Tab-separated table of C-alpha atoms in Angstrom:
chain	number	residue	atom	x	y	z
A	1	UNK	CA	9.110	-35.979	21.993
A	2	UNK	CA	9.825	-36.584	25.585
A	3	UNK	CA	12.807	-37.294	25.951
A	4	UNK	CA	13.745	-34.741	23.243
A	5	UNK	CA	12.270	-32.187	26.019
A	6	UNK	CA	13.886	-34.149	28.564
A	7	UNK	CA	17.169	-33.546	27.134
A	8	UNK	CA	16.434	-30.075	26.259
A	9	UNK	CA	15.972	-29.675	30.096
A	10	UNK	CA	19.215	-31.239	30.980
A	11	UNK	CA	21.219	-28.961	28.643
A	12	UNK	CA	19.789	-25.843	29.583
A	13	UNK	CA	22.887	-24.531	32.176
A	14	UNK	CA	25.756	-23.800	30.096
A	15	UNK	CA	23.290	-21.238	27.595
A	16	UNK	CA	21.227	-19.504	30.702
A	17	UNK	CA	24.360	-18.371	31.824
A	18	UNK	CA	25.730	-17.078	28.998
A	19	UNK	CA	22.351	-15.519	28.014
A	20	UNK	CA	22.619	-13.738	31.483
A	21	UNK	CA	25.727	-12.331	30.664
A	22	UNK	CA	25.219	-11.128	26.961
A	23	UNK	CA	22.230	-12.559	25.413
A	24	UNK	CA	22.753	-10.059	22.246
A	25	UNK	CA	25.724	-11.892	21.455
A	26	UNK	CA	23.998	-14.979	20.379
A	27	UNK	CA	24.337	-15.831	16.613
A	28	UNK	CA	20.671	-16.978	15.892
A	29	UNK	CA	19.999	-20.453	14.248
A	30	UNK	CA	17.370	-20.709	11.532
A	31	UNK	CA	15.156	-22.989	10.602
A	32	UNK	CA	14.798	-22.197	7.254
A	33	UNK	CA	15.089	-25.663	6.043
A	34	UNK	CA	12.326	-27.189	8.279
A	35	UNK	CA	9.919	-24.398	6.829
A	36	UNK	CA	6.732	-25.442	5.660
A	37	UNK	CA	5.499	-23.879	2.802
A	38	UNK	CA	3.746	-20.313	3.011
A	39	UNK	CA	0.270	-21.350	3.327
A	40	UNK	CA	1.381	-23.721	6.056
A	41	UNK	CA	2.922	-21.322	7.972
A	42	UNK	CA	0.702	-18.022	7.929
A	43	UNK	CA	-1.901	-20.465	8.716
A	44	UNK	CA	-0.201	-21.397	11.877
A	45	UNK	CA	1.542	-18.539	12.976
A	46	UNK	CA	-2.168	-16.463	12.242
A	47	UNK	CA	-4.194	-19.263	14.781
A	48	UNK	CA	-1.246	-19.048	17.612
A	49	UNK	CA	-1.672	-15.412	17.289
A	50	UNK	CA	-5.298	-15.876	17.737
A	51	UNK	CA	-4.951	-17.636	20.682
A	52	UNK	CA	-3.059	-15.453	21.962
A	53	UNK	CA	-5.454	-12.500	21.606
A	54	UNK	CA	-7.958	-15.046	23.061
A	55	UNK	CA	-5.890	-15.045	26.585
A	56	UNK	CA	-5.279	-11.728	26.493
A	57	UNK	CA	-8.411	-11.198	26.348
A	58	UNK	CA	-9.750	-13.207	29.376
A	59	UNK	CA	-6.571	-11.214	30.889
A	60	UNK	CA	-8.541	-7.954	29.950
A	61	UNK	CA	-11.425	-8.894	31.319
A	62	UNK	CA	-10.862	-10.818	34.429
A	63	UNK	CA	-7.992	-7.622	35.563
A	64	UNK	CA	-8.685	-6.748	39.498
A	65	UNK	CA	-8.331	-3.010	38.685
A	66	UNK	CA	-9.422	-0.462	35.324
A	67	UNK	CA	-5.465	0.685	35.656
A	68	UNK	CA	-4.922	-3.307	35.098
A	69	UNK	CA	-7.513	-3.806	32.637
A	70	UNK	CA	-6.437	-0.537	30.746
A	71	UNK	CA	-2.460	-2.034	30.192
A	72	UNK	CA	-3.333	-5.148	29.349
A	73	UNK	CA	-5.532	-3.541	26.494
A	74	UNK	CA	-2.591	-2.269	24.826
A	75	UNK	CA	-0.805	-5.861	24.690
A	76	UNK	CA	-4.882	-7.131	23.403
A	77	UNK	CA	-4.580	-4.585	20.609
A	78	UNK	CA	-0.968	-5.623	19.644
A	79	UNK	CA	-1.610	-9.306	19.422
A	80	UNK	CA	-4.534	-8.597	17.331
A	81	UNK	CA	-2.387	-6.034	14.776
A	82	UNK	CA	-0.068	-9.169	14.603
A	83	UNK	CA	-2.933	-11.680	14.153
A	84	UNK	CA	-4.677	-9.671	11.271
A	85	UNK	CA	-1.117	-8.387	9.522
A	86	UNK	CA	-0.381	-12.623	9.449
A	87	UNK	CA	-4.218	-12.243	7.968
A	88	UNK	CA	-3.083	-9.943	4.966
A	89	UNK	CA	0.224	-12.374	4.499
A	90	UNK	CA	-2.305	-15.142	4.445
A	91	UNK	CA	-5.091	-12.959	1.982
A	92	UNK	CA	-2.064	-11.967	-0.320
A	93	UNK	CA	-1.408	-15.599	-1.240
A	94	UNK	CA	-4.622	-15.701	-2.496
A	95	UNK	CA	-6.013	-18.546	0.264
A	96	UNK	CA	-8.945	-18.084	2.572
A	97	UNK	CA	-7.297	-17.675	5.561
A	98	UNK	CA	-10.316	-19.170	7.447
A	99	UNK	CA	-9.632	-22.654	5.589
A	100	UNK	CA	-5.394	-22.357	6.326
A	101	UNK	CA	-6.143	-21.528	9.717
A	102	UNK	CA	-8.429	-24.434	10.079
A	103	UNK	CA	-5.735	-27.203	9.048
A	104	UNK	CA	-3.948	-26.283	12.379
A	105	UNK	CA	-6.968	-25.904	14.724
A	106	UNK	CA	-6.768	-29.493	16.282
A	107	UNK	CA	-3.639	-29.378	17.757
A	108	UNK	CA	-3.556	-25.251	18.385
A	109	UNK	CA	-6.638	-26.271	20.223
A	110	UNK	CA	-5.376	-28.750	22.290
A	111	UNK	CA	-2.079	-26.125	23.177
A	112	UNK	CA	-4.780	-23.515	23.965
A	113	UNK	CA	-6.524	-26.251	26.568
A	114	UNK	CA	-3.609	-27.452	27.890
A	115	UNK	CA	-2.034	-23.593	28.757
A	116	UNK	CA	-5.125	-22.430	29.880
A	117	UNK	CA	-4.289	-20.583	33.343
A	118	UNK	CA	-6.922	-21.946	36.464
A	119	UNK	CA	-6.213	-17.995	37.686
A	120	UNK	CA	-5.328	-14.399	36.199
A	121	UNK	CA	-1.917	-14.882	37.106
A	122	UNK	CA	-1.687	-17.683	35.278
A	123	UNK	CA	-3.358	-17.112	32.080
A	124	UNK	CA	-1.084	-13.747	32.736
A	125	UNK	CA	1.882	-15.802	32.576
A	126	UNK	CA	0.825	-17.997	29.844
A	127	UNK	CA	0.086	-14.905	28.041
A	128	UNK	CA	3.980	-13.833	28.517
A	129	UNK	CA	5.287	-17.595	28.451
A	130	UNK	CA	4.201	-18.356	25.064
A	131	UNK	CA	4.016	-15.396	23.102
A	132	UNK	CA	7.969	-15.277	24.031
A	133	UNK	CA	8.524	-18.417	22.663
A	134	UNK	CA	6.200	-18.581	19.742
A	135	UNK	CA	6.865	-15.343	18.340
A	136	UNK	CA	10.786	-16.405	19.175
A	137	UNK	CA	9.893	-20.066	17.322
A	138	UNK	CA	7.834	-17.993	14.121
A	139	UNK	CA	10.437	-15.571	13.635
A	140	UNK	CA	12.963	-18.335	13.152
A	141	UNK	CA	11.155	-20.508	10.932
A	142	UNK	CA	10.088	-17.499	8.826
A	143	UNK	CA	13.791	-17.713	7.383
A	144	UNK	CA	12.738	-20.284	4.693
A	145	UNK	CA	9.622	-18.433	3.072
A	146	UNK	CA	9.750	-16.676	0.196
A	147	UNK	CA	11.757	-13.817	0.100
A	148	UNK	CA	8.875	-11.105	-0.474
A	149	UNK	CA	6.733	-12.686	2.623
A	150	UNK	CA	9.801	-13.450	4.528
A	151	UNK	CA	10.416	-9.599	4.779
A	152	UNK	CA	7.400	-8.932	5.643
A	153	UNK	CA	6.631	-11.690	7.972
A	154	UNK	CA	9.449	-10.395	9.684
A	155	UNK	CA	8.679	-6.725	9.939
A	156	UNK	CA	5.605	-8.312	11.688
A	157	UNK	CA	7.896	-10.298	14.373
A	158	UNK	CA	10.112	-7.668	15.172
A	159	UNK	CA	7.001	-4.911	15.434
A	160	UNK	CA	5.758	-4.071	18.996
A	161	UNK	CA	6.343	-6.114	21.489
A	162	UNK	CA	4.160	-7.235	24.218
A	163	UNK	CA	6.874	-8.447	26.611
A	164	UNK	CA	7.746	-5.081	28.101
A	165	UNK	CA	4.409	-4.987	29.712
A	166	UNK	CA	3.301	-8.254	30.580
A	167	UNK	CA	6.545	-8.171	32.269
A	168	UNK	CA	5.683	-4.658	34.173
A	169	UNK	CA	2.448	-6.853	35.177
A	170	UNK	CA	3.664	-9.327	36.620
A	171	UNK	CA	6.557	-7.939	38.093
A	172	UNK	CA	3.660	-6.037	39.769
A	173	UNK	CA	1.607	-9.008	40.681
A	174	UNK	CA	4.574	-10.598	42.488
A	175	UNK	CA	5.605	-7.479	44.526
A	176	UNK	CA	2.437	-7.172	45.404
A	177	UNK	CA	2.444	-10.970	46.660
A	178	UNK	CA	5.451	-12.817	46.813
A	179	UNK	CA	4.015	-16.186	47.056
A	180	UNK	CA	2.818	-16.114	43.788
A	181	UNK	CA	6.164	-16.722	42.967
A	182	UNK	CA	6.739	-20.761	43.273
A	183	UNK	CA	3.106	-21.091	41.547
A	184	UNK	CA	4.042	-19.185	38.728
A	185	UNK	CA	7.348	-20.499	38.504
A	186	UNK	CA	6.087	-24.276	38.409
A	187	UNK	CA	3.533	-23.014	35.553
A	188	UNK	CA	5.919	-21.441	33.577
A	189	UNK	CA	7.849	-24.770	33.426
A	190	UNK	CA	4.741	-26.591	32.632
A	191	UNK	CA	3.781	-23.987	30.086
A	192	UNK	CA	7.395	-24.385	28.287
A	193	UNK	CA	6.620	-28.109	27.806
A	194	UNK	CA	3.536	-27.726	25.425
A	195	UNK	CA	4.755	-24.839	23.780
A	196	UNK	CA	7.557	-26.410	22.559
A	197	UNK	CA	5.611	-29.433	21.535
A	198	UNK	CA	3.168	-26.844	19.686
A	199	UNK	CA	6.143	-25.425	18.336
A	200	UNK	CA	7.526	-28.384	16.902
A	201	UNK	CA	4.685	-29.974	15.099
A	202	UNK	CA	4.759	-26.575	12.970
A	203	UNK	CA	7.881	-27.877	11.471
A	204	UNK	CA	7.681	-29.169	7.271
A	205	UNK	CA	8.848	-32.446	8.859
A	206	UNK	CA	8.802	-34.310	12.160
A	207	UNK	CA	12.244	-35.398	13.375
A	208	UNK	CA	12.648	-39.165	12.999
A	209	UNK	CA	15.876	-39.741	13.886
A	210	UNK	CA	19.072	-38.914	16.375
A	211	UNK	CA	20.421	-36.884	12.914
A	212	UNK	CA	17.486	-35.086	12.691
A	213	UNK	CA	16.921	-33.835	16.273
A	214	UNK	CA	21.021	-33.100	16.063
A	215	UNK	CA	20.021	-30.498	13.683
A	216	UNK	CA	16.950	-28.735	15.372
A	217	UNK	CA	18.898	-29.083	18.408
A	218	UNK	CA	20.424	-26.040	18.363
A	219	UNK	CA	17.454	-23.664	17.648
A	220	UNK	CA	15.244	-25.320	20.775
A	221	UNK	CA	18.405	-24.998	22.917
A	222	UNK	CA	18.350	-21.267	21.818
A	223	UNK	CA	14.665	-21.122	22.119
A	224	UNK	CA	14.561	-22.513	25.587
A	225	UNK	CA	17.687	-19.979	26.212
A	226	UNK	CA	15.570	-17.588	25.994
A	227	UNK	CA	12.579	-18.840	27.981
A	228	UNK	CA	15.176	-19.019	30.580
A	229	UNK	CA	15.729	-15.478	30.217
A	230	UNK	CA	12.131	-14.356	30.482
A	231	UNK	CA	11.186	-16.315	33.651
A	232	UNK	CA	14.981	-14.540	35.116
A	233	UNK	CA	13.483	-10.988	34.239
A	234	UNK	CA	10.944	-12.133	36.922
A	235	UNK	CA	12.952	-13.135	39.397
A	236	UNK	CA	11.778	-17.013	39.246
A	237	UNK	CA	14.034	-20.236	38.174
A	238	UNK	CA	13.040	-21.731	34.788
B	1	UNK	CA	-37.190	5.522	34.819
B	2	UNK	CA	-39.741	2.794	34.716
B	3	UNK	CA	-42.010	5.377	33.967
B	4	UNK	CA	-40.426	6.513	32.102
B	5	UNK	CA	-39.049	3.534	29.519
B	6	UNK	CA	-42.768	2.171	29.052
B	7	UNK	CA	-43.900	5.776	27.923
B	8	UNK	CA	-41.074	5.221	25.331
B	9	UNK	CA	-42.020	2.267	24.275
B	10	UNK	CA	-45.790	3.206	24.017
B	11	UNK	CA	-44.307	5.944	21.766
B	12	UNK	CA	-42.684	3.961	19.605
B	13	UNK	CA	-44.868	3.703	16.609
B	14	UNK	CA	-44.898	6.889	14.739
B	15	UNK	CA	-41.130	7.285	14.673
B	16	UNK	CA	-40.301	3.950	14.054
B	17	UNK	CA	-42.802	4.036	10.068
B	18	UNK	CA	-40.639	7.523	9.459
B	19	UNK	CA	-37.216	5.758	10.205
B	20	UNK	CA	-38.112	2.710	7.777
B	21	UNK	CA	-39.090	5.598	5.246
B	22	UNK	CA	-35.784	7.307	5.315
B	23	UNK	CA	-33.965	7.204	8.290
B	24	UNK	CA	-31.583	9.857	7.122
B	25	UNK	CA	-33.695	13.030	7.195
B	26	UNK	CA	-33.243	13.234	11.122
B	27	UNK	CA	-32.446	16.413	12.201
B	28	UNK	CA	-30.698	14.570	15.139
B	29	UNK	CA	-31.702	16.431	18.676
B	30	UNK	CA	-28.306	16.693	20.438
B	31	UNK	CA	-28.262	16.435	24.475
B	32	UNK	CA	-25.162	19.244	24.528
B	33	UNK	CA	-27.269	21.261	27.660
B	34	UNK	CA	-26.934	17.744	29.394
B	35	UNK	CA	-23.264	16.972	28.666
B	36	UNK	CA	-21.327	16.516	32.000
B	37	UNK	CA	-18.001	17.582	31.661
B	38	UNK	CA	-15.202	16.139	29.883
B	39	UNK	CA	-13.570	13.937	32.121
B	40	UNK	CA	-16.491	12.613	33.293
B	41	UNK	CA	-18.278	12.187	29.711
B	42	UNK	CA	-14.401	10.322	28.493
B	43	UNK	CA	-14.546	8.200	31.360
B	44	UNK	CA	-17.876	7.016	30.678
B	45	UNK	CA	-17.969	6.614	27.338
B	46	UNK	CA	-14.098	4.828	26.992
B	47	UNK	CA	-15.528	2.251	29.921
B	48	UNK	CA	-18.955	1.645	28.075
B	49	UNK	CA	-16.347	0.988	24.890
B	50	UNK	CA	-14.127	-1.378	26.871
B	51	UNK	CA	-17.301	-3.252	27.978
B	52	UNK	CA	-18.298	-3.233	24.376
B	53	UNK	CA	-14.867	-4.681	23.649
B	54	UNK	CA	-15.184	-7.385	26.085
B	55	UNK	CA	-18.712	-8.251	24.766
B	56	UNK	CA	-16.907	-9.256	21.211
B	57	UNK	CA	-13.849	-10.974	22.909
B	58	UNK	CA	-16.224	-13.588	24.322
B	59	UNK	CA	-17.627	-13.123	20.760
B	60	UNK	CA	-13.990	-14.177	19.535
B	61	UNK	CA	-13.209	-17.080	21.960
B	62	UNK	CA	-16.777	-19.156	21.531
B	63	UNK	CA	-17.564	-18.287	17.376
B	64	UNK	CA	-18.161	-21.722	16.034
B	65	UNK	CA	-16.048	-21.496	13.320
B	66	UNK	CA	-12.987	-19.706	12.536
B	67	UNK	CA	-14.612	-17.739	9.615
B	68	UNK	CA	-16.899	-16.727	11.760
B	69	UNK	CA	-14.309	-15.783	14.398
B	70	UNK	CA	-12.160	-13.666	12.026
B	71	UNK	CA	-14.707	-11.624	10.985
B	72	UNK	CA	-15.559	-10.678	14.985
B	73	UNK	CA	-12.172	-9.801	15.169
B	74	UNK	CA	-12.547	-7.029	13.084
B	75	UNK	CA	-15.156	-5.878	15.233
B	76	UNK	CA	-13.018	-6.495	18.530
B	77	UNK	CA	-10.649	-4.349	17.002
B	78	UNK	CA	-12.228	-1.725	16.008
B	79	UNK	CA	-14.192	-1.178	19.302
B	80	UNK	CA	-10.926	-1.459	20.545
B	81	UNK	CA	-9.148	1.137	18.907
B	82	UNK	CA	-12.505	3.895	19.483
B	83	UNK	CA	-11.910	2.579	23.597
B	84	UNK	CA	-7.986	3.668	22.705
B	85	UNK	CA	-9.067	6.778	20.886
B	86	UNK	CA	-11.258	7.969	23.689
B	87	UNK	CA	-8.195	7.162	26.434
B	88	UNK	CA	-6.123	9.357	24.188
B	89	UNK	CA	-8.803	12.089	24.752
B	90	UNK	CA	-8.870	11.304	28.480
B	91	UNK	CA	-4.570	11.313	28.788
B	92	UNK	CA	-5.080	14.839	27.256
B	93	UNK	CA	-7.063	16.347	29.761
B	94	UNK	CA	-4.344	15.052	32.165
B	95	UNK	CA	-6.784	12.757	34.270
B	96	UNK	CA	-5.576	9.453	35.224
B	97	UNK	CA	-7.802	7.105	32.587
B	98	UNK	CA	-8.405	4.409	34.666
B	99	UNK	CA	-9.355	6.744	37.444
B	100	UNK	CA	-11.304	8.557	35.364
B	101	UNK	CA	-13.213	5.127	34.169
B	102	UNK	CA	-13.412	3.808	37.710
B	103	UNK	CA	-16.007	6.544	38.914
B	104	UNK	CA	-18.670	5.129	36.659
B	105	UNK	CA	-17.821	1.318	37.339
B	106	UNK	CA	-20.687	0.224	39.462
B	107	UNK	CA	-23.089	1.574	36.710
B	108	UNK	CA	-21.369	-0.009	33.849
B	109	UNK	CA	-20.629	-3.005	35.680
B	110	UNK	CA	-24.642	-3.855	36.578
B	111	UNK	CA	-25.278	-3.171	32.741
B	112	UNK	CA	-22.152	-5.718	32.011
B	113	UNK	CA	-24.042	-7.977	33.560
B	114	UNK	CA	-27.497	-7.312	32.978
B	115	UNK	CA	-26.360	-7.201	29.284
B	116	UNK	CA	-24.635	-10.589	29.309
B	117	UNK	CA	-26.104	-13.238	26.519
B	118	UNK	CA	-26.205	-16.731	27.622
B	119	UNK	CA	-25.675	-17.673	24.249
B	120	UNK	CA	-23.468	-17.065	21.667
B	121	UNK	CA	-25.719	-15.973	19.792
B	122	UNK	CA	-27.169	-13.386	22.764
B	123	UNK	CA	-23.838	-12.243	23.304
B	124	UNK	CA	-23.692	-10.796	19.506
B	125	UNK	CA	-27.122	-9.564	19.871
B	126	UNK	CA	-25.472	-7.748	22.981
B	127	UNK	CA	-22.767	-6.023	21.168
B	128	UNK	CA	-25.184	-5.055	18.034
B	129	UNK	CA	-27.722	-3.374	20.058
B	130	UNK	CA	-26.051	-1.820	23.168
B	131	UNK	CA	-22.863	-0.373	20.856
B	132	UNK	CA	-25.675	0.689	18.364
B	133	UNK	CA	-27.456	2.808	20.963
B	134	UNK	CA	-24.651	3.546	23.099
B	135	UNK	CA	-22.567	4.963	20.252
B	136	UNK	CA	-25.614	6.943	19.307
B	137	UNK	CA	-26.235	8.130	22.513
B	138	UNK	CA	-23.029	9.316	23.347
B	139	UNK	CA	-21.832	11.199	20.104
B	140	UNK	CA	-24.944	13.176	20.714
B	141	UNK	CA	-24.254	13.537	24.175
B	142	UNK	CA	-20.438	14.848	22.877
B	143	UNK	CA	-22.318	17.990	21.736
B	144	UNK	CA	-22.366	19.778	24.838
B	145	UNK	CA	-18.237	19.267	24.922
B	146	UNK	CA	-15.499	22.375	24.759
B	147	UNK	CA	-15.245	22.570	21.075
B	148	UNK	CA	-11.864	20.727	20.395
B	149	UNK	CA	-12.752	17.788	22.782
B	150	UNK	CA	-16.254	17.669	20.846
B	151	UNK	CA	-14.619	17.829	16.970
B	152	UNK	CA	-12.074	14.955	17.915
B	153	UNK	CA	-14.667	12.479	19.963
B	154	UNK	CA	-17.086	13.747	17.068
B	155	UNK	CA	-14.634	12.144	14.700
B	156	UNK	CA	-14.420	8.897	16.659
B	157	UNK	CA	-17.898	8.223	17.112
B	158	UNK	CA	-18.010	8.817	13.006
B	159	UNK	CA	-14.899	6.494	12.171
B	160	UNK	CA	-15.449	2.691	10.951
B	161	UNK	CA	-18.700	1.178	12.558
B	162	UNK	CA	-19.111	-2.164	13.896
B	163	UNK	CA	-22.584	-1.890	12.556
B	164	UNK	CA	-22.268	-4.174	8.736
B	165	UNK	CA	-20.208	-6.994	10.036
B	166	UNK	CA	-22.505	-7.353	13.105
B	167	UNK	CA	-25.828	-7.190	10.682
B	168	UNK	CA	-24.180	-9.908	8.367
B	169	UNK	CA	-23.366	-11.949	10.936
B	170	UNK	CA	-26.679	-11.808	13.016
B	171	UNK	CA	-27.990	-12.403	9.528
B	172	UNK	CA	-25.753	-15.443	8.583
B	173	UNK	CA	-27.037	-17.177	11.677
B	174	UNK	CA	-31.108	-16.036	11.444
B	175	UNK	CA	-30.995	-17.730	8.022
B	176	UNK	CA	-28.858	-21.000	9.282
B	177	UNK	CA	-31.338	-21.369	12.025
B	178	UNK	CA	-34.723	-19.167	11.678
B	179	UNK	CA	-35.957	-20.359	14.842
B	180	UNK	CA	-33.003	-18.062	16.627
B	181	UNK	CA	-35.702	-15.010	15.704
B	182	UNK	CA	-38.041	-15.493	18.373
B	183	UNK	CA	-35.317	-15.312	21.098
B	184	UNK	CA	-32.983	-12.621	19.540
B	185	UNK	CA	-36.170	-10.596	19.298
B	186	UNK	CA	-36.910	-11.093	23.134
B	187	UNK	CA	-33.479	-10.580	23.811
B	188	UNK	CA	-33.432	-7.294	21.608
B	189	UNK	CA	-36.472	-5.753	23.670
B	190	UNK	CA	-34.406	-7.320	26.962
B	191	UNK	CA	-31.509	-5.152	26.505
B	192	UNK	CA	-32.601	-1.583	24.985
B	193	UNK	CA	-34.366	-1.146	28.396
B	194	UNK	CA	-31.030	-2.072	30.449
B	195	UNK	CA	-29.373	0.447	27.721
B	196	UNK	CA	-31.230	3.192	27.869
B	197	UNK	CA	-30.776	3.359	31.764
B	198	UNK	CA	-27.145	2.986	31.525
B	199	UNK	CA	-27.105	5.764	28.909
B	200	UNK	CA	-29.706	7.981	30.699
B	201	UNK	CA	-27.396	7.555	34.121
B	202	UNK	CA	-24.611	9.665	31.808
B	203	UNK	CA	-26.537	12.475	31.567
B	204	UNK	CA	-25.106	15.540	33.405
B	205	UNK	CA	-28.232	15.914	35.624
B	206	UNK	CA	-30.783	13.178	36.415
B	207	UNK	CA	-34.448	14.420	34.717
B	208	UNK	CA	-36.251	15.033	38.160
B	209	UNK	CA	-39.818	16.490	37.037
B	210	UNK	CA	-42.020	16.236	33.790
B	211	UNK	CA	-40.863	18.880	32.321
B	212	UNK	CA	-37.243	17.374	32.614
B	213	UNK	CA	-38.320	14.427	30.929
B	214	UNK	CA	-40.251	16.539	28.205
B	215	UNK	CA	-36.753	17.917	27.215
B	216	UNK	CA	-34.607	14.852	26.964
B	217	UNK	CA	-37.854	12.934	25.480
B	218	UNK	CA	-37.041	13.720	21.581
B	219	UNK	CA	-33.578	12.696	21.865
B	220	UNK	CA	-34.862	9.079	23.394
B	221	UNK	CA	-37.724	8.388	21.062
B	222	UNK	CA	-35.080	8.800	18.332
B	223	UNK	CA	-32.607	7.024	20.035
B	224	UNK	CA	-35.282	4.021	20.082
B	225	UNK	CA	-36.266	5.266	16.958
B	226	UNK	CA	-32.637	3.593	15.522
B	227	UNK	CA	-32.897	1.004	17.685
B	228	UNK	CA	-36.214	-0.296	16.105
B	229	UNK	CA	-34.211	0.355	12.498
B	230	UNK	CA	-31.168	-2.140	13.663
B	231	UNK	CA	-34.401	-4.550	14.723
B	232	UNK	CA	-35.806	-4.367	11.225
B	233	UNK	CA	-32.215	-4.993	9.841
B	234	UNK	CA	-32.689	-8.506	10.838
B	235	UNK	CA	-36.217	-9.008	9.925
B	236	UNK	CA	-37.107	-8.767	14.192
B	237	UNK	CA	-39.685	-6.464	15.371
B	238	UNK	CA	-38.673	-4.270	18.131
């Protein structure tokens, strides 16, 4: 898994730049064949939604200001639509979604430990960060569910988005104090690391072989693409 | 207000045998002479929400088990959305929300932290009893508010309560562990005292002579009247 990330890293020049220039031009890989079955991946997708609420929610309440506090509400309430629409996904199959989110909760919890921010600006970041790249990740793999779920599963992905205002945020946050920048830029590359690694181990199967990680290739590169994109759209290097 | 809160207390008796006889026969004593006016009554009662919320998000992040943490989710969100609901009201008057909130934040933020469990199990107890009387407190307080204002915020404080899922929880974890009574009990009698001052602190005008205190008494004693009935729900004594 390293040095797949490794080389993920040393590939990522020739994409950035073409996602700078048009990044609605890109023809998006699925995963459909690496999906795991429905229970599988509502269960998933619902925790890393959870978590997500979870740091949103230390975001809410640890905001300097009420104006603060009051936007970061609105991405709070969005994550948790998300999270409890996955919920009725996961209720409609007939499982208790408790019990399919459970399967996942050792290594979700060690992704929520190891992307926990020390500051607000951090868990800010990680907030903006991962939900990028695991809603990105989600939306991909939902290609290989059933059709029924798929389309709704994907009604759910391409709802509301939280980016537009965690980006406002902390576009804010570094106007207000440009240092912030090379911190934040140094945890947004560690944050990218675990995420994919989260992201990964959601997949049916684990790649075992140069053939294998040929085929996921492409998807990460895309995925990481568009990482790239997010940390440009705050001014920092990814 | 000391006073003031043990004359309550000593009170409590009479109305608390009527409420477990039928609590519904109220004719509820509304506090519209003492309303303040609408942006300050909206700021108030969306920053005592957001509290609220912030209560069940720490709820959320430390539930034991992710049954347990699904169902507070519902709760988070539904606090949530009446905080959203009663910013709505707020952007309608025109007032800047988070201005709006910010003029009551000292108050709010001593209860925040008078108010804070040191247990998970506190920290439930928290949101049960201060949304219980808060929410009480301030739909009666709504009645004093220009008459569209008061019909919508009427309608919020009426919408989905938090109430069940908080009494079946509390309940869940009194019969896994009865010796939890003794302390949620304390911890119940703990926080209606740091509740009805922040709740008392919204009135328009601050009760300044017995006579004052004669007027606003009837609403209180039923006030604590509902809080010994959410006691009793879990088998505590007030």
């Amino acid at each position: 898994m390293v040095n797949w990330f490794k080389r993920g890293r040393d590939r990522i020049v020739a994409p950035r730049l073409r996602a700078r220039a048009d990044s609605s031009t890109f023809t998006k890989v699925d995963l459909a064949e690496l999906t795991p079955d429905r229970e599988q991946f509502l269960g998933r997708a619902a925790l890393a939604q959870l978590v997500l609420f979870e740091d949103l929610s230390v975001v809410v309440s640890t905001a300097a200001s009420l104006a603060s506090k009051e936007r970061m509400t609105r991405a709070a309430a969005t994550c948790l639509a998300r999270h409890h629409a996955l919920i009725a996904e996961l209720d409609r199959t007939g499982a208790d979604a408790a019990a399919a989110m459970q399967k996942h909760r050792d290594g979700v919890d060690y992704f929520q430990s190891a992307t926990r921010g020390a500051t607000w600006h951090e868990t800010l970041m990680t907030a903006y960060i991962t939900s990028g790249l695991l809603d990105d990740f989600f939306a991909r793999l939902a290609g290989g569910l059933p059709t029924d779920t798929r389309t709704r599963v994907a009604a759910i992905y391409a709802g509301e988005s939280i980016e537009p205002v965690l980006i406002s945020e902390l576009r804010l946050a570094l106007e207000n104090n440009p240092l912030l920048a090379a911190r934040l830029a140094l945890w947004g590359r560690r944050l990218v690391g675990d995420t994919i690694l989260v992201a990964r181990s959601s997949l049916a199967a684990q790649p075992s072989s140069a053939s294998d990680e040929a085929r996921i290739e492409p998807v990460f590169t895309e995925i990481i693409t568009s990482h790239t994109r997010r940390m440009d759209a705050l001014g920092l290097t990814a």
